[in-house]
């Protein structure tokens, strides 16, 4: 049987003259996830739809649907049967292809989309003919146009007619690579992977930076972050993860600066180092998982002094979200289970008992004078280890 996948995208359609660039990026990203272990597919586009067709026996349609569900920019994915544009062939195919789904249902309706206006029968008439045919063949079924158990879909477009009943939702948004590149500060927590995912969904290519403080944080904690980054790759493609040794800087801050300023000076260091790595790698913004008021370092004033450490724009997509909403997304994108593994993070190793919630920038700047900041930053950037994570790799 001639079965294939139809992929629909949303926002890209509004892109006017640039639409082609977005479509081509999306197709490239789709091809990247349809790797060897999914089998061979041909990907092509026509009239705001992308066709993913099996090339040979190796093609696993169910697996391909699963992979495509994570590709940013896709709104829906349908597994369909293709037939010639002939009403009697279409109605036979509906009965054959949707046999099981129709047997499970009591009520149905038919919806037709006629993208090919040369087809002589108008959409409502196609629906009526096919509905009548279904009723004549499967006598347990009734039509219900308001709340049917199953909606039989028929599309007449491009090379053929397509029959299906199910649409699975995609991630939506824009294809990664269509809106530039940004550097995600990736901790081992729940928030930052979600923040990265939300920005990737707007078409942004991600790189990630992680700070670790060996031996205060363990090898396991580092591996957990590598795993988190790899869990993001099905959505955003290859990720370069920069792992920055942070122990010396943390010890210096601990030694030279007042207790209550530790967290914020540390955060300012993180921002400065991330900015350097971002610029070196052609990224134009930073991303963090901060959410207003969640902890002492996330008050308005604290965010202000953290921001003042850098010139690049800082995206904080979680800023207005509650923990519960963030957790919901973390579960949806499959990072939650890894994030809650109980390994220490470099932020939690040196936490002051009474952190400053209303910091003054001048005071922090005065304290920072006691540390050889530039040298330490350059050294950390120099000693950074970079790992490249490809979609489909397991960790
Ligand atoms: P998360 O759940 O993402 O760890 P959090 O609620 O624990 O966030 P903080 O620990 O204050 O909050 O960190 C705020 C943000 O700073 C994180 O979301 C992340 O973007 C960045 N960050 C914190 N620790 C690290 C780290 N070790 N490496 C890289 N980025 C970090
Ligand atoms: Mg954290």
Tab-separated table of C-alpha atoms in Angstrom, residues 28-29 34 49 69 77 130 138 154 164 166 200 202 219 223 225 239 241 250 254 282 286 307 316 326 337 343 365 369:
chain	number	residue	atom	x	y	z
A	28	UNK	CA	16.996	20.090	6.252
A	29	UNK	CA	16.191	19.611	9.945
A	34	UNK	CA	15.367	10.769	9.589
A	49	UNK	CA	2.722	20.632	2.940
A	69	UNK	CA	7.104	15.116	16.529
A	77	UNK	CA	1.946	15.084	11.302
A	130	UNK	CA	-17.850	9.400	0.839
A	138	UNK	CA	-20.633	-0.081	7.666
A	154	UNK	CA	-9.699	13.501	2.638
A	164	UNK	CA	-6.406	9.662	7.016
A	166	UNK	CA	-5.362	11.060	12.849
A	200	UNK	CA	15.070	26.712	20.223
A	202	UNK	CA	11.604	30.098	18.150
A	219	UNK	CA	31.841	13.359	37.411
A	223	UNK	CA	27.541	13.435	32.896
A	225	UNK	CA	24.461	17.726	32.083
A	239	UNK	CA	24.544	20.990	20.255
A	241	UNK	CA	28.407	21.835	24.917
A	250	UNK	CA	34.598	29.904	43.159
A	254	UNK	CA	34.855	32.590	48.546
A	282	UNK	CA	29.122	33.316	16.750
A	286	UNK	CA	22.554	34.272	26.203
A	307	UNK	CA	22.503	41.423	33.585
A	316	UNK	CA	14.946	34.447	30.201
A	326	UNK	CA	8.062	24.737	34.132
A	337	UNK	CA	13.579	12.605	35.036
A	343	UNK	CA	23.672	15.275	42.058
A	365	UNK	CA	32.066	45.984	41.620
A	369	UNK	CA	38.312	44.459	42.390
